[in-house]
Coordinates of C-alpha atoms and ligand atoms in Angstrom, one line a residue:
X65 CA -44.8 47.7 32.0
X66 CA -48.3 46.2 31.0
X67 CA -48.6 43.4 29.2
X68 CA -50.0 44.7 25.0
X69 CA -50.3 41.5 22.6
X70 CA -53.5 43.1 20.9
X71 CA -54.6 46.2 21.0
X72 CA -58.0 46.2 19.6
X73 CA -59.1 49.5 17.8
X74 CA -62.5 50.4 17.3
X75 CA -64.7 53.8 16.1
X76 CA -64.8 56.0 19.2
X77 CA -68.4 56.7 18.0
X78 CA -69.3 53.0 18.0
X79 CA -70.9 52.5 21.7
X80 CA -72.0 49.1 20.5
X81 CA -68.6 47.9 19.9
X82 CA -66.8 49.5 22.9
X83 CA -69.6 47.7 24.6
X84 CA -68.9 44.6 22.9
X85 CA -64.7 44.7 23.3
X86 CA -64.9 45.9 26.9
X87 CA -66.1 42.5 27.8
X88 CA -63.4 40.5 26.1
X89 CA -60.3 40.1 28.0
X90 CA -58.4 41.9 25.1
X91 CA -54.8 43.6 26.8
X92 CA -55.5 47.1 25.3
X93 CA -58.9 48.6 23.8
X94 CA -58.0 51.2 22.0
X95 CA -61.3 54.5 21.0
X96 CA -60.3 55.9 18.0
X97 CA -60.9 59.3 17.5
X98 CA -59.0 59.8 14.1
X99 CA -59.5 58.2 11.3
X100 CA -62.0 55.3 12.3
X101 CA -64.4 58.3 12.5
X102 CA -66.2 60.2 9.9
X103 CA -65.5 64.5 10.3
X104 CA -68.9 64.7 11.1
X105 CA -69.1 62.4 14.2
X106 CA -66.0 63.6 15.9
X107 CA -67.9 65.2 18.4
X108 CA -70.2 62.4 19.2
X109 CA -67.1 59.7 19.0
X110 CA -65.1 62.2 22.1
X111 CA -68.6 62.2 24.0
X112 CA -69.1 58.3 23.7
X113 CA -65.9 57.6 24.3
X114 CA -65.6 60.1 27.5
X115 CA -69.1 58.1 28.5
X116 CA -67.7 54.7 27.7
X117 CA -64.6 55.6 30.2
X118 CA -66.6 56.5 32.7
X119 CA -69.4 54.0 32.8
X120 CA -68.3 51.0 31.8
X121 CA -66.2 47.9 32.7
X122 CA -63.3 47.1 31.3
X123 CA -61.9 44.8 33.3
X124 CA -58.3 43.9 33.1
X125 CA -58.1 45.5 30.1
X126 CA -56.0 48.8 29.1
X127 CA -58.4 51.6 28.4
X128 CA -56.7 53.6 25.6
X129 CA -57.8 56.3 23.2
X130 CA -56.6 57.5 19.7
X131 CA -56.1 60.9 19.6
X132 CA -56.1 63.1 16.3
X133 CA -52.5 64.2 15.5
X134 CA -50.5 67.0 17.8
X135 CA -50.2 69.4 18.3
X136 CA -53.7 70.4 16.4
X137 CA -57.3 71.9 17.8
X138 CA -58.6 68.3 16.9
X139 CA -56.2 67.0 19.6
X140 CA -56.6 69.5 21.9
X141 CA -60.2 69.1 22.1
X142 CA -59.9 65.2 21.8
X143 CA -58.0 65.6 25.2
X144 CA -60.9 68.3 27.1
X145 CA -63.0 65.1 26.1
X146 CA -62.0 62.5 27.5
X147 CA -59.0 63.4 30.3
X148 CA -61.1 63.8 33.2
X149 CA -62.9 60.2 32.4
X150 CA -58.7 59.3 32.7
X151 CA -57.5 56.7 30.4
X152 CA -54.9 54.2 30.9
X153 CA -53.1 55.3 27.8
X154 CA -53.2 57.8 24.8
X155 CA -52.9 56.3 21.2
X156 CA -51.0 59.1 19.5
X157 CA -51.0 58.6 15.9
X158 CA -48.3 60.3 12.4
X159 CA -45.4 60.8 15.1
X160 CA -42.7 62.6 13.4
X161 CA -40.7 64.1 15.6
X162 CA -39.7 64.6 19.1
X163 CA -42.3 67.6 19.7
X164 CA -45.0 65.7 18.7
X165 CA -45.1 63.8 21.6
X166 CA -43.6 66.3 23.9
X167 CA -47.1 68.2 23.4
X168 CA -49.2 65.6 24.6
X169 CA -46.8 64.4 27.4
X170 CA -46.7 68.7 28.7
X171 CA -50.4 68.2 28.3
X172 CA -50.8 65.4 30.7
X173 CA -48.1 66.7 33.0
X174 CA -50.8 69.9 33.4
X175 CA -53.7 67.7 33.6
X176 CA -52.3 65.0 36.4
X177 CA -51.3 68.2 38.3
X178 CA -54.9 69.4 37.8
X179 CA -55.8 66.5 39.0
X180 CA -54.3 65.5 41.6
X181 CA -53.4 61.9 39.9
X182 CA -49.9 60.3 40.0
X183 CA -47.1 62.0 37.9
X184 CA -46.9 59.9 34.5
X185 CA -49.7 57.5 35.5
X186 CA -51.0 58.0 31.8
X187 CA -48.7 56.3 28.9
X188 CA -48.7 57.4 25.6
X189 CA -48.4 54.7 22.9
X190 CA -46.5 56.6 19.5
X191 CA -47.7 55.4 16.0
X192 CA -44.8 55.7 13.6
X193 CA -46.7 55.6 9.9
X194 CA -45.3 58.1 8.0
X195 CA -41.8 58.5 6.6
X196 CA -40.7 61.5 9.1
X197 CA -41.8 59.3 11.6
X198 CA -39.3 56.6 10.2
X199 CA -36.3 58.7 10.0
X200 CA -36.8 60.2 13.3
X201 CA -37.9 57.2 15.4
X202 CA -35.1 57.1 17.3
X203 CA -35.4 60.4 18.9
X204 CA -38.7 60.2 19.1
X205 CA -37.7 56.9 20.8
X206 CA -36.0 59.0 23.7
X207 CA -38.5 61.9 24.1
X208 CA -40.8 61.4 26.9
X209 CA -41.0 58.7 30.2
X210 CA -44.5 58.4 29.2
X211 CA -43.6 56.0 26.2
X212 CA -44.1 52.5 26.3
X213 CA -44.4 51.1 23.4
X214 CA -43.9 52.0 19.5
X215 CA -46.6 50.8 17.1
X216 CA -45.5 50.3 13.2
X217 CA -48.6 51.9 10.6
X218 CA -47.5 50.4 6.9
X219 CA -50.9 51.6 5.6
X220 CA -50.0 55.2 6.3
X221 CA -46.7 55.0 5.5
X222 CA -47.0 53.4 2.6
X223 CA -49.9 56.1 1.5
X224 CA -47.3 58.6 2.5
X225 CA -44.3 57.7 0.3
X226 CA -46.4 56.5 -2.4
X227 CA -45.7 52.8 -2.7
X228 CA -47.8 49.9 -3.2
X229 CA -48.8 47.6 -0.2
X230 CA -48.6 43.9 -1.1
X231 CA -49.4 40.6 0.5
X232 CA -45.7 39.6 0.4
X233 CA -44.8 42.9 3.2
X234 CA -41.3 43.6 1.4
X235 CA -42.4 46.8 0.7
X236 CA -42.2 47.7 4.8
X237 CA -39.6 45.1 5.9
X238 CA -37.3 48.2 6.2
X239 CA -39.5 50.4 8.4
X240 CA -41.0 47.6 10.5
X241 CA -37.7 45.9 11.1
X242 CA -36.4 49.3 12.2
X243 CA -39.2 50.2 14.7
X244 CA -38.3 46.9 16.1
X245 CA -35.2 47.3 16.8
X246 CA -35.4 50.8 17.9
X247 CA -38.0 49.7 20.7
X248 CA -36.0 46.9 21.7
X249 CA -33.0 50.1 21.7
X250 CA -35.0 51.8 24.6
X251 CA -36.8 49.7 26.5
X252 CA -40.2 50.1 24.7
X253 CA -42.7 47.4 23.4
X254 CA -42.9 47.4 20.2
X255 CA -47.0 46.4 18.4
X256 CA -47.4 45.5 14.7
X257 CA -49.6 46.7 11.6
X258 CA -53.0 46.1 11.4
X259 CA -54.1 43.5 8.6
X260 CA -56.8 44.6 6.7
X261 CA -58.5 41.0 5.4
X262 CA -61.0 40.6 8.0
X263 CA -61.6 37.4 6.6
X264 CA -58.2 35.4 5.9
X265 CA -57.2 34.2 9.3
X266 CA -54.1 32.1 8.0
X267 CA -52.5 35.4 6.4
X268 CA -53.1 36.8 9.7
X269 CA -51.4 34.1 11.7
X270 CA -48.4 34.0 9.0
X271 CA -47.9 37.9 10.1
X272 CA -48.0 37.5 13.7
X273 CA -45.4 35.0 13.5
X274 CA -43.9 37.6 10.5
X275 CA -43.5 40.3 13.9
X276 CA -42.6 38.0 16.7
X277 CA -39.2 36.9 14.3
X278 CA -39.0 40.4 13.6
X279 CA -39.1 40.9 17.6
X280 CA -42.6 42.5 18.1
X281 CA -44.1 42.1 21.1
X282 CA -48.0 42.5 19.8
X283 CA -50.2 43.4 17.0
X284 CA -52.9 46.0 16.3
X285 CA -55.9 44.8 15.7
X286 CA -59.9 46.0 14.2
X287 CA -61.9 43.2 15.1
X288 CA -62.9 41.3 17.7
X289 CA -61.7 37.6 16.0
X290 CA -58.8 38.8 14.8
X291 CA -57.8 40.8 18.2
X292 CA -58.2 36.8 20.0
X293 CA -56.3 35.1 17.2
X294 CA -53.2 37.8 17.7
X295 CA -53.6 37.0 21.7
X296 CA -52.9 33.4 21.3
X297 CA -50.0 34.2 19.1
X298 CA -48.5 36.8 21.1
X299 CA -48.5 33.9 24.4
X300 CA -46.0 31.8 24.5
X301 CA -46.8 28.3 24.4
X302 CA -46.2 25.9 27.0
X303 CA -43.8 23.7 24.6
X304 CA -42.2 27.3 24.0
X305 CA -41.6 27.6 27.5
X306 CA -40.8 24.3 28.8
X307 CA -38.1 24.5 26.0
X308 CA -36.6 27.9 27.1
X309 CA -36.2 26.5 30.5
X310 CA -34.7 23.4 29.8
X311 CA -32.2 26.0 27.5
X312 CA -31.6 27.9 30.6
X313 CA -31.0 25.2 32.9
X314 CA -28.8 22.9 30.7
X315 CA -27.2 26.8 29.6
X316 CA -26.3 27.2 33.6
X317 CA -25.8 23.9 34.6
X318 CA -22.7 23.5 32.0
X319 CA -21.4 26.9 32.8
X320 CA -21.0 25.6 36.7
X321 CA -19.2 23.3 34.5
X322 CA -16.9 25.5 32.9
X323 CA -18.4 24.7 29.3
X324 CA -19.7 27.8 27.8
X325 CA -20.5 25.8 24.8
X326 CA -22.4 22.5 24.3
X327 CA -25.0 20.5 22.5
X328 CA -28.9 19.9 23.6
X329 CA -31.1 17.6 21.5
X330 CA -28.5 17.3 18.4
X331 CA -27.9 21.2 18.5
X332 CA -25.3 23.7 19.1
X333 CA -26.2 26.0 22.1
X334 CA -24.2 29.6 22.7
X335 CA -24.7 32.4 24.7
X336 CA -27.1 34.3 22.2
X337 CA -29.8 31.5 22.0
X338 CA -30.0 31.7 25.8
X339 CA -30.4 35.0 25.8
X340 CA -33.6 34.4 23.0
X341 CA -35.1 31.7 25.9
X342 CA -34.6 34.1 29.0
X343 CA -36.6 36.3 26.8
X344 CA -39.5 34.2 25.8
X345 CA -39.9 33.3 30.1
X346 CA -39.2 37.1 30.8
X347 CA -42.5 37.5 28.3
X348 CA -44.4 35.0 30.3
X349 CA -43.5 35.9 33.7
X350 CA -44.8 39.3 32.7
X351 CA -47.7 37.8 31.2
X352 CA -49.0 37.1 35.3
Ligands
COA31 N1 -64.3 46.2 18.1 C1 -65.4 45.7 18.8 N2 -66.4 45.0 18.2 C2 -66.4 44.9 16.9 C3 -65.3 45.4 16.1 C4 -64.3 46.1 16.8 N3 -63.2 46.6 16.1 N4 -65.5 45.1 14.8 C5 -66.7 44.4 14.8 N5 -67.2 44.3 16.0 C6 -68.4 43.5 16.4 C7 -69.6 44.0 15.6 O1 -70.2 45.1 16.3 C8 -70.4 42.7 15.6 O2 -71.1 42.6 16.8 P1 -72.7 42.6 16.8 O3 -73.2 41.6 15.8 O4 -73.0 42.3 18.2 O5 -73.1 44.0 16.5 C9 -69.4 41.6 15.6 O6 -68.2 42.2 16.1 C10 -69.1 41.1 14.2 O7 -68.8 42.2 13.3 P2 -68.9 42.1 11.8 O8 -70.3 42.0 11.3 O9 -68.0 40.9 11.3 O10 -68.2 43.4 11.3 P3 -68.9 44.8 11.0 O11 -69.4 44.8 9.6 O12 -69.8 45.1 12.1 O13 -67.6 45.8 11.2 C11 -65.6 46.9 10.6 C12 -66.6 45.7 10.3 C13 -64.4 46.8 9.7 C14 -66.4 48.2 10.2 C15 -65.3 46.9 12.1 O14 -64.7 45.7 12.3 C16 -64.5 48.0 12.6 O15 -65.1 49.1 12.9 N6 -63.2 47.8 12.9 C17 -62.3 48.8 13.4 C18 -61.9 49.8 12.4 C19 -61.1 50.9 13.0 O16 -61.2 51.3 14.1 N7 -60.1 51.4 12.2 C20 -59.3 52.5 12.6 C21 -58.2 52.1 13.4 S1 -56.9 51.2 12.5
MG32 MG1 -53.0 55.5 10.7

């Protein structure tokens, strides 16, 4: 699976900042067509973002786009839009239940065959942002081999079951913690909430580090410093990783031992912390 530690969003109708994020070495850029665009531009956002597709140069990066919910006649004509310019991946946003996503994913089945492209070649990334979505994330979880990753909306959710969002995050600790683990259930990645203050980059690192304890694997993010700052803190660094080896190795060396328990640097090591390491290095192999 590819590597996501920020997906950067931007207005679908914004050519000048596709322009500018295509060129950034970002994992996933991300065209919305929902609700980064104004009702009246939706038809100008699915023709820039069909251009943008087409024409320009992403690089390495994942070329994604947000569709409007599904099924819906927004959707459907945010797909005639932009398939044939064929993304990497669809952004598909207010999941709630299995169907949602099996409409998009019958879609693309029809349009690769149309096509002629590979079966499943496009992905579909599921936003999980309103309470539906919460209950049901665990079918939703299991509905389609297109999904690869899970992305927690707290905005949207917490619009949707009328709470308050504060700065402290306890208000969604229950709904990001379980989009986490139900990732981690199935195999799928699973990308944070945006965060909203542009301009308070410590807040921003505190909630990266927030969703890596929490076991995400990346973060959303709606501009272009904030999308580099999430990056870094997604990589593991090389202290990170020359620890998790030496973890591994001193793990494996006492169980040639026989000792399935032991102490490294002052500190009890068991089979679960291990486990924690091979992750971090399975992140990083990836990462190549
Ligand atoms: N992607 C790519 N480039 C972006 C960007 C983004 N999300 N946000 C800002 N930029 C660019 C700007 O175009 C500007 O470049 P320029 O000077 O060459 O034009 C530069 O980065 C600095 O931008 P700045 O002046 O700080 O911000 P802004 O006032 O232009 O835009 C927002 C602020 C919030 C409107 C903008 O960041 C944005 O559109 N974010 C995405 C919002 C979104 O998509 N929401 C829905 C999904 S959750
Ligand atoms: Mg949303």
């Amino acid at each position: 699976m590819r590597i996501r530690r920020a997906l950067l969003f931007m207005p679908g109708d914004s050519e000048r900042k596709i322009h500018k994020a295509a060129a950034l070495g970002i994992d996933s850029i991300v065209m919305d067509l929902e609700d980064g665009v104004a009702w009246s531009q939706k038809q100008a956002a699915r023709a820039a973002t069909a251009q943008a597709l087409q024409a320009l140069d992403f690089g390495g990066s994942e070329r994604a786009v947000r569709l409007n919910p599904a099924p819906s006649d927004l959707a459907e004509a945010d797909l005639q839009a932009t398939i044939a310019a064929r993304p990497d991946a669809y952004v598909l946003p207010k999941v709630e239940t299995p169907a949602h996503l099996l409409w998009l994913a019958a879609q693309l089945d029809h349009f690769e065959a149309r096509f002629g492209w590979p079966s499943q070649g496009i992905r579909i990334l599921a936003l999980i942002e309103t309470a539906r979505g919460v209950v049901n994330v665990h079918e939703i979880a299991q509905a389609s081999p297109r999904l690869d990753a899970l992305l927690f909306g707290a905005e949207d959710l917490i619009g949707d079951i009328g709470g308050v969002r504060t700065p402290s995050n306890r208000e969604v600790l229950y709904a990001r913690s379980k989009v986490a683990i139900v990732a981690a259930a199935f195999g799928l990645q699973a990308i944070d909430q945006i965060f909203v203050d542009l301009h308070d980059q410590a807040r921003l690192q505190a909630e990266c580090q927030e969703a890596l304890e929490l076991g995400y694997r990346g973060k959303m993010a709606i501009h272009p410093t904030q999308a580099a700052l999430i990056q870094a803190a997604f990589s593991p660094t090389p202290a990170q990783m020359a620890a998790a080896a030496q973890l591994v190795a001193a793990y494996e060396a006492h169980q040639a031992c026989g000792a399935g328990v032991f102490t490294l640097d002052g500190k009890v090591v068991e089979a679960p912390m291990v486990k924690a390491a091979q992750q971090l290095l399975s992140r990083v192999v990836s990462n190549q």
